[in-house]
C-alpha cells in the first residue's frame, strides 16, 4: 500500500481537478459514483469527431473504415483487459444497468420459467435487483436473497444452503463483485465454483470491481460479467457485457434494429452473429473508442499500483478517525468486511448524510450522501443513508486530511 | 471554529429548529392532514391542520428527515399559525421564490422579504438546488392538505396525499 509515485503527473492529467468549488479547490471523493476523465480520454473523443466521425460496420468509405477499426480495437482491448477468450464475447452496452437488463430479458426469458428462482444478495445495487424483479413478474419466478452480516460480509453458509436446497430451481445467481455501498469484495471465485457444481450460471456486477482490482473472467469462470466505462476513467453511456460465447449464441436478441441483422425481408429476419446480434442501432461510437483510451491510461499506471494507492488513502482515513477522539465518538463505519475496496461508508452521529454532504460541499469536498441506490443495505442497518468517500488514483493524502477537517466542521455546525 | 461561509445555510436557527422542532406532535381530530415524502433524502412527514372557518388555528407535524426539512416544517408551523388559508397559499409562493431564486436575481420585493420574517434564514438553500425539495417539502404537504377540500387525507383512509414529485423545476 503506497501512494502512486507519479501522483503529481497523474493529477495534471485530469483538467477538472483545477476546478474551484465556491472558491475552494475541488476535492473529489465521489469516485464510486463516477470517476473524472483524463485528458487522454477527452482528447480521444475530440479526435474521433475531428478526424474519424462516420457510422460503423457499413460504409465502404475511408472514414467509416477508420471508425470501425477503432471501435473493434476497443473490443479487443476490453477482451484482453478482462481476460476473455474471444472479442466475440464482448458486447457493448450503455452501462452496467443495461448489461444486467439485457441478460435478464434474453437469457432470463429463455431459461427462467414459472416456479424457477433467481438468487441475488442483500447488498446489491438497485440495478442488480429491479431487472430481476421485472423478469420474475413476467415469468412467474421468485427472487431469493442471500443476507449479509453485521460487517457487510455475505453469509456464505446461507448461500450454500440455498443452492443446495434449490439447485433444481435456481436458474441464475446474480452477485455484485464489489459492493458500492459497503465496499465489500465478495469471494466470487469460490462462490462461482460452488454454483457451477450445481450447474447454476453466475452473473457478476463488476461496476465497482473493474476500476480497482484485476479481473480475469476466464479464471473466475463467471458466465456473465458487466461493468461501466465511466467508473474506470472512461465516458458515460458505455458499458461492457461479457458473456461466455455459448450463452450469447443461445440467447435471443435484446433489441431489434440495424446492425444486429444479417438479412431482413418482411417474411423473415436472420440475426447477425455474436456479439453484433446484441448491438442494435448506431452505438455510442465515440464513447466506446474513448473507453480504449481509458483502459490504456489505467494500464499505463498499473491497476495494482492504482489499487495500492487507493488502499493507502483508505487506511490513512481509517487511522485518522481512530486517532481522533471526537471523530471516533461520532463516526460509525458501515461495512467493515475483511476484504474491502477503497470505499469508506459511514454515519456521523445522528446528522443526516445530506446535511453533512452539503456542508462538505461548501468546503469544496464532494462525497456521496444517501442510500447509494442500495436501499436494502440501508434498511439492514436501520439508517436512511450513509456518507461515502471513495477514492481514485488522483486523490492525495492532503485531500484525506481536508476531509477530516471537513468532518470536524460538520460536527461543529451541529454540536 | 466554524468557517464563516458555512453559516449561511446552516444558521443557528435552522440547526436549533432541526434539533428541537416546534409543534412536532399529532393533532387528534384535524380539519385536514396530508403526508409528504421526499425520496431523495428519505424525508417523511405528516402535517395536521386545525381550521376555524378560514383561519389556521393549529398546525403541527410529525416526521423524520434531514435538518433542512425538519427545520422548515418546524418554522412553517410557527409562522402560519393564526393566518388564513389564502395567506398560507400566498406565503408558500413567496417562500418558494426565496428558496429557488438566486439572491442577486431574486424578484422578491423588500416588503415580501419583510413579510417572510424569520423564514429568510432559508434563502441560503437557493445555492444548493439539490436541497430545495427538503426546504419546500412541508410547504408542498401543507398545500396538499389545504386543497384536499377539508377532507382528512391520511394513510388510514387510503387517500394519502404524497407531496413527492412536486415541481421544483426552477
Coordinates of C-alpha atoms in Angstrom, one line a residue:
Chain A
X1 CA 0.0 0.0 0.0
X2 CA 1.6 3.2 -1.1
X3 CA 0.9 6.4 -2.8
X4 CA 1.4 6.2 -6.6
X5 CA 4.9 7.5 -7.4
X6 CA 3.6 9.6 -10.3
X7 CA 0.8 11.3 -8.4
X8 CA 1.7 14.8 -9.4
X9 CA 1.8 13.9 -13.1
X10 CA -1.4 11.9 -12.7
X11 CA -3.2 14.9 -11.2
X12 CA -2.1 17.0 -14.1
X13 CA -3.8 14.6 -16.5
X14 CA -7.2 15.5 -15.1
X15 CA -8.2 19.0 -16.1
X16 CA -11.3 19.1 -13.9
X17 CA -9.2 18.8 -10.8
X18 CA -8.3 22.5 -11.3
X19 CA -11.9 23.5 -10.7
X20 CA -12.7 25.6 -7.8
X21 CA -15.9 25.0 -5.9
X22 CA -17.4 28.1 -4.3
X23 CA -13.9 29.5 -4.0
X24 CA -12.3 26.3 -2.7
X25 CA -10.2 23.8 -4.6
X26 CA -12.3 20.8 -5.7
X27 CA -11.7 17.7 -3.6
X28 CA -13.4 14.9 -5.5
X29 CA -14.1 11.8 -3.3
X30 CA -17.2 10.5 -5.1
X31 CA -15.4 8.1 -7.4
X32 CA -17.6 5.2 -6.8
X33 CA -20.4 7.2 -8.4
X34 CA -18.2 8.2 -11.4
X35 CA -14.6 9.0 -11.9
X36 CA -13.1 12.1 -13.6
X37 CA -11.7 11.8 -17.1
X38 CA -8.0 12.2 -18.0
X39 CA -7.0 14.4 -20.9
X40 CA -6.2 11.3 -22.9
X41 CA -9.9 10.2 -22.9
X42 CA -11.2 13.7 -23.5
X43 CA -8.8 14.2 -26.4
X44 CA -9.7 10.9 -27.9
X45 CA -13.3 11.9 -28.1
X46 CA -12.3 15.1 -29.8
X47 CA -10.0 13.3 -32.2
X48 CA -12.8 11.0 -33.2
X49 CA -15.1 13.8 -34.1
X50 CA -12.4 15.9 -35.8
X51 CA -10.8 13.1 -37.8
X52 CA -12.8 9.8 -37.8
X53 CA -16.5 10.5 -37.4
X54 CA -18.6 8.1 -39.5
X55 CA -21.1 5.3 -38.9
X56 CA -19.5 1.9 -38.3
X57 CA -19.9 -1.6 -39.8
X58 CA -21.5 -0.5 -43.1
X59 CA -19.7 2.2 -45.0
X60 CA -17.1 1.2 -47.5
X61 CA -15.6 4.7 -47.4
X62 CA -12.4 5.7 -45.6
X63 CA -13.9 7.3 -42.5
X64 CA -16.3 4.5 -41.8
X65 CA -13.5 2.0 -42.1
X66 CA -11.3 4.0 -39.7
X67 CA -14.2 4.4 -37.2
X68 CA -15.0 0.7 -37.4
X69 CA -11.4 -0.3 -36.8
X70 CA -11.1 2.0 -33.8
X71 CA -14.4 0.6 -32.4
X72 CA -13.4 -3.0 -32.9
X73 CA -10.0 -2.4 -31.4
X74 CA -11.7 -1.4 -28.2
X75 CA -13.5 -4.7 -28.2
X76 CA -10.1 -6.5 -28.4
X77 CA -8.7 -4.2 -25.7
X78 CA -11.6 -5.0 -23.4
X79 CA -11.2 -8.7 -24.1
X80 CA -7.6 -8.6 -23.0
X81 CA -8.3 -6.3 -20.1
X82 CA -10.7 -8.8 -18.5
X83 CA -9.1 -11.9 -19.9
X84 CA -12.0 -13.1 -22.1
X85 CA -11.4 -15.9 -24.6
X86 CA -12.5 -14.0 -27.6
X87 CA -13.6 -10.5 -28.6
X88 CA -16.9 -12.1 -29.7
X89 CA -17.7 -12.4 -26.1
X90 CA -17.7 -8.7 -25.6
X91 CA -21.0 -6.8 -26.1
X92 CA -21.0 -3.0 -25.8
X93 CA -24.0 -1.6 -23.8
X94 CA -25.0 1.7 -22.4
X95 CA -23.6 0.7 -19.0
X96 CA -23.8 -1.9 -16.2
X97 CA -27.5 -1.4 -15.8
X98 CA -28.2 -2.1 -19.4
X99 CA -26.0 -5.2 -19.3
X100 CA -28.0 -6.7 -16.5
X101 CA -31.3 -5.8 -18.2
X102 CA -30.0 -7.4 -21.4
X103 CA -29.2 -10.7 -19.6
X104 CA -32.5 -10.6 -17.7
X105 CA -34.5 -10.1 -20.8
X106 CA -32.7 -12.6 -23.1
X107 CA -31.1 -15.3 -21.0
X108 CA -33.8 -14.8 -18.5
X109 CA -36.8 -15.0 -20.9
X110 CA -35.2 -18.1 -22.5
X111 CA -34.2 -20.0 -19.4
X112 CA -36.4 -18.9 -16.5
X113 CA -39.9 -20.3 -16.1
X114 CA -42.7 -20.1 -13.6
X115 CA -41.6 -21.6 -10.3
X116 CA -37.9 -21.0 -11.0
X117 CA -35.7 -18.8 -8.9
X118 CA -33.1 -16.1 -9.3
X119 CA -30.7 -15.7 -6.5
X120 CA -29.2 -12.4 -5.6
X121 CA -27.7 -10.9 -2.4
X122 CA -28.9 -8.3 0.1
X123 CA -26.0 -6.0 -0.8
X124 CA -26.9 -5.5 -4.5
X125 CA -27.3 -2.1 -6.2
X126 CA -30.8 -1.4 -7.3
X127 CA -29.7 -2.2 -10.9
X128 CA -29.0 -5.8 -9.9
X129 CA -32.4 -6.1 -8.1
X130 CA -35.0 -4.4 -10.2
X131 CA -34.2 -6.1 -13.6
X132 CA -34.7 -9.5 -11.9
X133 CA -37.9 -8.4 -10.2
X134 CA -39.2 -7.4 -13.6
X135 CA -38.2 -10.8 -15.0
X136 CA -39.8 -12.7 -12.1
X137 CA -43.0 -10.7 -12.6
X138 CA -43.0 -11.5 -16.3
X139 CA -42.5 -15.3 -16.0
X140 CA -43.8 -16.1 -12.5
X141 CA -40.4 -16.8 -11.0
X142 CA -39.2 -16.0 -7.4
X143 CA -36.3 -13.7 -6.4
X144 CA -34.4 -15.1 -3.4
X145 CA -31.9 -13.0 -1.4
X146 CA -28.7 -14.1 0.4
X147 CA -28.3 -11.9 3.5
X148 CA -25.0 -10.3 4.7
X149 CA -23.8 -10.0 8.3
X150 CA -23.0 -7.0 10.6
X151 CA -19.7 -6.4 8.9
X152 CA -21.2 -6.4 5.5
X153 CA -19.9 -9.8 4.5
X154 CA -22.1 -12.2 2.5
X155 CA -23.4 -15.0 4.7
X156 CA -21.8 -17.8 2.7
X157 CA -23.4 -20.6 4.8
X158 CA -26.8 -19.2 3.6
X159 CA -25.5 -19.2 0.0
X160 CA -24.5 -22.8 0.4
X161 CA -27.9 -23.8 1.9
X162 CA -29.9 -22.1 -0.8
X163 CA -28.0 -23.6 -3.7
X164 CA -28.1 -27.0 -2.2
X165 CA -31.8 -26.8 -1.4
X166 CA -32.9 -25.1 -4.6
X167 CA -30.3 -26.3 -7.1
X168 CA -33.0 -27.5 -9.4
X169 CA -34.9 -24.2 -9.4
X170 CA -32.2 -21.6 -9.3
X171 CA -31.6 -20.6 -12.9
X172 CA -29.1 -17.8 -12.3
X173 CA -27.2 -16.3 -9.5
X174 CA -26.5 -12.5 -9.9
X175 CA -24.0 -11.1 -7.4
X176 CA -22.0 -7.9 -7.0
X177 CA -18.3 -8.4 -7.2
X178 CA -17.6 -5.3 -5.0
X179 CA -20.5 -3.6 -3.1
X180 CA -20.9 0.1 -3.9
X181 CA -22.4 1.0 -0.5
X182 CA -20.2 -1.2 1.7
X183 CA -17.0 -1.8 -0.3
X184 CA -17.2 -5.5 0.5
X185 CA -15.3 -7.7 -2.0
X186 CA -17.2 -10.9 -2.4
X187 CA -15.3 -14.2 -2.6
X188 CA -16.7 -14.6 -6.1
X189 CA -14.3 -17.3 -7.4
X190 CA -15.3 -19.7 -4.6
X191 CA -19.0 -18.9 -5.0
X192 CA -18.9 -19.5 -8.7
X193 CA -17.2 -22.9 -8.2
X194 CA -20.0 -23.9 -5.8
X195 CA -22.7 -22.6 -8.1
X196 CA -21.2 -24.4 -11.1
X197 CA -21.0 -27.6 -9.1
X198 CA -24.8 -27.4 -9.1
X199 CA -24.8 -26.3 -12.8
X200 CA -26.1 -22.8 -12.0
X201 CA -24.7 -20.0 -14.1
X202 CA -23.5 -16.8 -12.4
X203 CA -23.6 -13.1 -13.4
X204 CA -21.2 -10.7 -11.7
X205 CA -21.9 -7.0 -11.4
X206 CA -18.3 -5.6 -11.8
X207 CA -19.1 -1.9 -11.8
X208 CA -17.1 -1.3 -8.6
X209 CA -14.5 -4.0 -9.2
X210 CA -13.0 -3.4 -12.7
X211 CA -11.6 0.1 -11.7
X212 CA -9.9 -1.3 -8.6
X213 CA -8.8 -4.8 -9.0
X214 CA -7.5 -7.0 -11.8
X215 CA -10.4 -9.1 -13.2
X216 CA -9.9 -12.3 -15.2
X217 CA -13.2 -13.6 -16.3
X218 CA -11.7 -16.9 -17.5
X219 CA -10.1 -17.5 -14.2
X220 CA -13.3 -16.5 -12.3
X221 CA -15.2 -18.7 -14.8
X222 CA -18.2 -16.5 -14.5
X223 CA -20.9 -16.8 -17.1
X224 CA -21.7 -13.1 -17.4
X225 CA -19.7 -10.0 -16.2
X226 CA -20.9 -6.4 -16.6
X227 CA -19.3 -3.1 -15.9
X228 CA -19.4 0.6 -16.9
X229 CA -16.8 2.7 -18.7
X230 CA -17.4 5.8 -16.7
X231 CA -16.3 4.3 -13.4
X232 CA -12.9 3.5 -14.9
X233 CA -12.0 7.0 -16.2
X234 CA -14.0 6.5 -19.4
X235 CA -17.0 8.2 -20.8
X236 CA -20.6 7.8 -19.6
X237 CA -23.1 5.9 -21.7
X238 CA -20.9 3.0 -22.4
X239 CA -20.7 -0.4 -20.7
X240 CA -19.5 -3.9 -21.3
X241 CA -21.3 -7.2 -21.1
X242 CA -19.0 -10.2 -21.1
X243 CA -20.8 -13.5 -21.7
X244 CA -19.5 -16.9 -22.5
X245 CA -19.9 -17.4 -26.2
X246 CA -22.2 -20.5 -25.7
X247 CA -24.7 -18.2 -23.9
X248 CA -24.5 -15.5 -26.4
X249 CA -25.2 -18.0 -29.2
X250 CA -28.2 -19.4 -27.3
X251 CA -29.7 -16.1 -26.2
X252 CA -32.3 -14.4 -28.4
X253 CA -31.6 -10.7 -29.4
X254 CA -32.3 -8.0 -26.9
X255 CA -33.4 -5.2 -29.2
X256 CA -34.2 -5.3 -32.9
X257 CA -32.8 -2.8 -35.4
X258 CA -29.9 -2.1 -37.7
X259 CA -26.6 -3.8 -37.3
X260 CA -28.0 -6.7 -35.4
X261 CA -29.2 -8.5 -38.6
X262 CA -27.6 -10.3 -41.4
X263 CA -30.7 -10.2 -43.7
X264 CA -34.2 -8.8 -43.4
X265 CA -37.3 -9.5 -45.5
X266 CA -40.9 -8.9 -44.4
X267 CA -41.2 -12.6 -44.0
X268 CA -38.0 -13.4 -42.1
X269 CA -35.0 -11.8 -40.5
X270 CA -31.8 -13.5 -39.9
X271 CA -29.8 -12.2 -37.0
X272 CA -26.2 -11.1 -37.2
X273 CA -23.5 -13.2 -35.5
X274 CA -22.5 -12.6 -31.9
X275 CA -21.7 -10.1 -30.5
X276 CA -23.4 -7.9 -33.1
X277 CA -26.7 -9.6 -32.5
X278 CA -26.9 -7.7 -29.3
X279 CA -25.8 -4.3 -30.6
X280 CA -28.9 -2.9 -32.4
X281 CA -28.7 0.6 -33.8
X282 CA -25.8 3.0 -34.0
X283 CA -23.9 2.7 -30.8
X284 CA -22.1 5.3 -28.7
X285 CA -19.1 5.1 -31.1
X286 CA -17.0 7.9 -29.5
X287 CA -17.7 6.5 -26.1
X288 CA -16.5 3.0 -27.0
X289 CA -13.4 4.4 -28.7
X290 CA -12.6 6.6 -25.7
X291 CA -13.0 3.5 -23.4
X292 CA -9.9 2.1 -25.2
X293 CA -8.0 5.3 -24.2
X294 CA -9.3 4.9 -20.6
X295 CA -8.1 1.3 -20.4
X296 CA -4.7 2.3 -21.9
X297 CA -4.5 5.0 -19.3
X298 CA -5.2 2.6 -16.5
X299 CA -2.7 0.1 -17.9
X300 CA 0.0 2.7 -18.1
X301 CA -0.4 3.5 -14.4
X302 CA -0.8 -0.2 -13.5
X303 CA -4.0 -1.4 -11.9
X304 CA -2.2 -2.9 -9.0
X305 CA -0.5 0.4 -8.2
X306 CA -3.8 2.2 -8.5
X307 CA -5.3 -0.2 -6.0
X308 CA -2.4 0.2 -3.6
X309 CA -2.7 4.0 -3.9
X310 CA -6.4 3.9 -3.1
X311 CA -5.9 1.5 -0.2
X312 CA -3.2 3.7 1.3
X313 CA -5.7 6.6 1.3
X314 CA -8.4 4.4 2.9
X315 CA -6.0 3.3 5.6
X316 CA -5.0 6.8 6.2
X317 CA -8.6 7.9 6.7
X318 CA -9.4 4.9 8.9
X319 CA -6.4 5.6 11.1
X320 CA -7.1 9.4 11.2
X321 CA -10.6 8.6 12.5
X322 CA -9.3 6.1 15.1
X323 CA -6.7 8.6 16.3
X324 CA -9.1 11.5 16.7
X325 CA -11.2 11.3 19.9
X326 CA -14.1 13.4 18.5
X327 CA -14.3 11.6 15.2
X328 CA -14.0 8.3 16.9
X329 CA -17.0 9.2 19.0
X330 CA -19.3 10.1 16.1
X331 CA -18.1 8.3 13.0
X332 CA -19.5 4.8 12.6
X333 CA -18.2 2.9 9.6
X334 CA -20.8 1.0 7.7
X335 CA -19.3 -2.0 6.1
X336 CA -16.2 -3.4 7.7
X337 CA -15.6 -6.5 5.7
X338 CA -12.1 -8.0 5.8
X339 CA -11.8 -7.9 2.0
X340 CA -12.8 -4.4 1.1
X341 CA -12.3 -1.9 -1.7
X342 CA -11.3 1.7 -1.1
X343 CA -14.8 2.9 -0.1
X344 CA -15.4 4.5 3.3
X345 CA -19.1 4.4 4.1
X346 CA -20.1 5.9 7.5
X347 CA -22.6 7.7 9.6
X348 CA -21.8 10.8 11.6
X349 CA -23.8 10.8 14.8
X350 CA -27.4 11.4 14.0
X351 CA -26.6 14.0 11.4
X352 CA -28.4 13.3 8.2
X353 CA -25.9 12.4 5.4
X354 CA -27.3 15.1 3.1
X355 CA -26.8 17.8 5.7
X356 CA -23.2 16.7 6.2
X357 CA -22.8 16.4 2.4
X358 CA -24.0 19.9 1.8
X359 CA -21.6 21.3 4.5
X360 CA -18.7 19.4 3.0
X361 CA -19.7 20.6 -0.5
X362 CA -19.4 24.2 0.9
X363 CA -15.8 23.3 1.6
X364 CA -15.2 22.0 -1.9
X365 CA -15.4 18.4 -0.8
X366 CA -17.5 16.1 -3.0
X367 CA -18.7 13.0 -1.2
X368 CA -21.8 11.0 -1.7
X369 CA -24.6 11.1 0.9
X370 CA -27.6 8.9 0.7
X371 CA -28.7 5.3 0.1
X372 CA -26.3 4.8 -2.8
X373 CA -29.1 3.1 -4.8
X374 CA -28.9 0.2 -2.3
X375 CA -31.8 0.8 0.0
X376 CA -31.9 -2.8 1.3
X377 CA -28.4 -2.2 2.6
X378 CA -29.5 0.9 4.5
X379 CA -32.6 -0.9 5.8
X380 CA -30.4 -3.7 7.1
X381 CA -28.6 -1.1 9.3
X382 CA -31.8 0.9 10.0
X383 CA -30.4 4.1 8.6
X384 CA -31.6 6.5 5.9
X385 CA -28.2 6.6 4.3
X386 CA -24.5 7.0 4.8
X387 CA -21.8 9.4 3.8
X388 CA -19.4 7.7 1.4
X389 CA -15.8 8.7 0.5
X390 CA -14.5 6.7 -2.4
X391 CA -11.0 7.0 -3.7
X392 CA -9.4 7.1 -7.2
X393 CA -5.8 7.3 -8.4
X394 CA -5.7 11.1 -8.4
X395 CA -6.7 11.6 -4.8
X396 CA -4.0 12.6 -2.3
X397 CA -3.2 12.3 1.4
X398 CA -3.8 16.1 1.7
X399 CA -7.3 15.6 0.5
X400 CA -7.9 12.9 3.1
X401 CA -6.7 15.5 5.7
X402 CA -9.1 18.0 4.3
X403 CA -12.0 15.5 4.7
X404 CA -11.0 15.0 8.3
X405 CA -11.1 18.8 8.9
X406 CA -14.4 18.9 7.0
X407 CA -16.0 16.3 9.3
X408 CA -14.9 18.4 12.3
X409 CA -16.7 21.4 10.7
X410 CA -19.9 19.4 10.2
X411 CA -19.8 18.3 13.9
X412 CA -19.2 21.9 14.9
X413 CA -22.2 23.1 13.0
X414 CA -24.4 20.5 14.6
X415 CA -22.9 20.5 18.1
Chain B
X1 CA -14.3 27.3 15.0
X2 CA -16.9 27.2 12.2
X3 CA -15.8 28.7 9.0
X4 CA -17.9 31.8 8.3
X5 CA -19.2 30.7 4.9
X6 CA -20.6 27.5 6.4
X7 CA -23.0 29.6 8.5
X8 CA -25.1 31.0 5.6
X9 CA -27.1 27.8 5.1
X10 CA -26.9 26.1 8.5
X11 CA -27.6 29.1 10.6
X12 CA -28.1 28.6 14.3
X13 CA -31.8 29.0 13.9
X14 CA -32.1 26.2 11.4
X15 CA -29.9 23.9 13.5
X16 CA -31.9 24.7 16.6
X17 CA -35.3 24.0 14.9
X18 CA -34.0 20.8 13.5
X19 CA -32.7 19.7 16.9
X20 CA -35.8 20.9 18.8
X21 CA -38.7 21.0 16.3
X22 CA -41.7 23.1 17.4
X23 CA -45.2 21.8 17.0
X24 CA -43.9 18.3 16.4
X25 CA -47.0 16.4 17.6
X26 CA -50.2 14.9 16.3
X27 CA -53.5 16.8 16.3
X28 CA -56.1 14.2 17.2
X29 CA -59.0 15.5 15.1
X30 CA -57.5 17.7 12.4
X31 CA -59.6 19.5 9.9
X32 CA -57.2 18.3 7.2
X33 CA -53.9 16.4 7.0
X34 CA -51.5 15.2 4.4
X35 CA -48.4 13.1 4.2
X36 CA -45.3 14.3 2.4
X37 CA -42.3 12.3 1.2
X38 CA -39.0 13.3 -0.3
X39 CA -37.5 10.0 -1.6
X40 CA -34.1 11.7 -2.3
X41 CA -33.3 12.3 1.4
X42 CA -35.9 9.9 2.8
X43 CA -37.7 12.8 4.4
X44 CA -41.2 11.8 5.6
X45 CA -43.7 14.0 7.4
X46 CA -47.4 14.2 8.2
X47 CA -48.9 17.6 8.5
X48 CA -52.0 18.3 10.6
X49 CA -54.2 21.4 10.2
X50 CA -56.9 22.7 12.5
X51 CA -59.0 25.3 10.8
X52 CA -61.6 27.6 12.3
X53 CA -63.5 29.0 9.4
X54 CA -60.8 30.1 7.1
X55 CA -58.2 30.6 9.7
X56 CA -55.4 28.1 10.7
X57 CA -55.9 27.8 14.5
X58 CA -53.4 25.0 14.9
X59 CA -50.8 23.4 12.7
X60 CA -48.4 20.6 13.6
X61 CA -46.3 17.8 12.0
X62 CA -44.7 14.5 12.8
X63 CA -41.8 13.1 10.8
X64 CA -38.2 12.5 10.2
X65 CA -35.6 13.6 7.8
X66 CA -32.7 15.9 7.2
X67 CA -32.1 19.1 9.2
X68 CA -33.4 21.4 6.4
X69 CA -36.7 19.6 6.1
X70 CA -37.3 19.3 9.8
X71 CA -36.4 23.0 10.5
X72 CA -38.5 24.1 7.6
X73 CA -41.5 22.2 8.9
X74 CA -41.0 23.5 12.4
X75 CA -40.6 27.1 11.4
X76 CA -43.5 26.9 8.9
X77 CA -45.9 25.7 11.6
X78 CA -44.9 28.6 13.9
X79 CA -45.1 31.1 11.1
X80 CA -48.6 30.2 9.7
X81 CA -50.5 29.7 12.9
X82 CA -53.4 32.1 13.0
X83 CA -53.1 33.1 9.4
X84 CA -55.8 32.4 6.8
X85 CA -55.7 29.7 4.2
X86 CA -55.3 32.2 1.5
X87 CA -52.4 33.9 3.3
X88 CA -50.7 30.5 3.7
X89 CA -51.0 29.8 0.0
X90 CA -49.6 33.3 -0.8
X91 CA -46.8 32.8 1.6
X92 CA -46.0 29.5 0.0
X93 CA -45.4 31.3 -3.3
X94 CA -43.0 33.8 -1.6
X95 CA -41.2 31.0 0.3
X96 CA -40.8 29.0 -2.9
X97 CA -39.3 32.0 -4.6
X98 CA -37.0 32.6 -1.6
X99 CA -35.5 29.1 -1.8
X100 CA -35.3 28.8 -5.6
X101 CA -34.2 32.2 -6.8
X102 CA -30.6 33.2 -6.6
X103 CA -30.2 36.2 -4.2
X104 CA -29.0 38.7 -6.8
X105 CA -31.7 37.7 -9.3
X106 CA -34.5 37.5 -6.7
X107 CA -37.8 39.0 -7.7
X108 CA -38.9 39.3 -4.1
X109 CA -39.6 42.9 -3.0
X110 CA -38.4 44.3 0.2
X111 CA -41.9 44.1 1.6
X112 CA -42.0 40.4 0.6
X113 CA -38.8 39.8 2.5
X114 CA -40.2 41.6 5.5
X115 CA -43.3 39.5 5.3
X116 CA -41.3 36.3 5.3
X117 CA -39.5 37.4 8.5
X118 CA -37.5 34.6 10.2
X119 CA -38.1 32.3 7.2
X120 CA -35.4 34.3 5.4
X121 CA -32.9 32.1 7.0
X122 CA -33.7 29.6 4.2
X123 CA -32.5 31.9 1.5
X124 CA -29.1 30.1 1.5
X125 CA -30.9 27.0 0.1
X126 CA -31.1 28.6 -3.3
X127 CA -27.4 28.0 -3.7
X128 CA -28.0 24.2 -3.3
X129 CA -30.6 23.1 -5.9
X130 CA -30.5 19.6 -4.6
X131 CA -31.8 20.7 -1.2
X132 CA -34.7 22.8 -2.5
X133 CA -37.0 19.9 -2.1
X134 CA -36.0 19.4 1.5
X135 CA -36.9 23.0 2.3
X136 CA -40.2 23.0 0.5
X137 CA -41.5 19.6 1.5
X138 CA -43.5 20.8 4.4
X139 CA -45.0 23.6 2.3
X140 CA -46.0 21.3 -0.5
X141 CA -47.6 19.0 2.0
X142 CA -49.5 21.9 3.6
X143 CA -50.8 22.9 0.2
X144 CA -52.0 19.4 -0.5
X145 CA -53.7 19.3 2.9
X146 CA -55.4 22.6 2.4
X147 CA -56.5 21.8 -1.2
X148 CA -57.8 18.4 -0.1
X149 CA -61.3 20.0 0.3
X150 CA -61.1 19.8 4.0
X151 CA -61.1 16.0 4.0
X152 CA -58.7 14.2 6.2
X153 CA -56.1 12.8 3.9
X154 CA -54.3 10.1 5.8
X155 CA -52.9 6.7 5.1
X156 CA -55.7 5.1 7.2
X157 CA -58.5 6.4 4.9
X158 CA -56.4 5.3 1.9
X159 CA -56.4 8.8 0.4
X160 CA -52.9 9.7 1.3
X161 CA -51.6 12.7 -0.4
X162 CA -48.0 12.5 -1.2
X163 CA -46.1 15.6 -1.9
X164 CA -43.2 13.9 -3.7
X165 CA -42.7 14.7 -7.3
X166 CA -44.0 18.2 -6.9
X167 CA -42.4 20.6 -9.2
X168 CA -39.3 22.4 -8.1
X169 CA -38.2 22.9 -11.6
X170 CA -37.0 26.5 -11.3

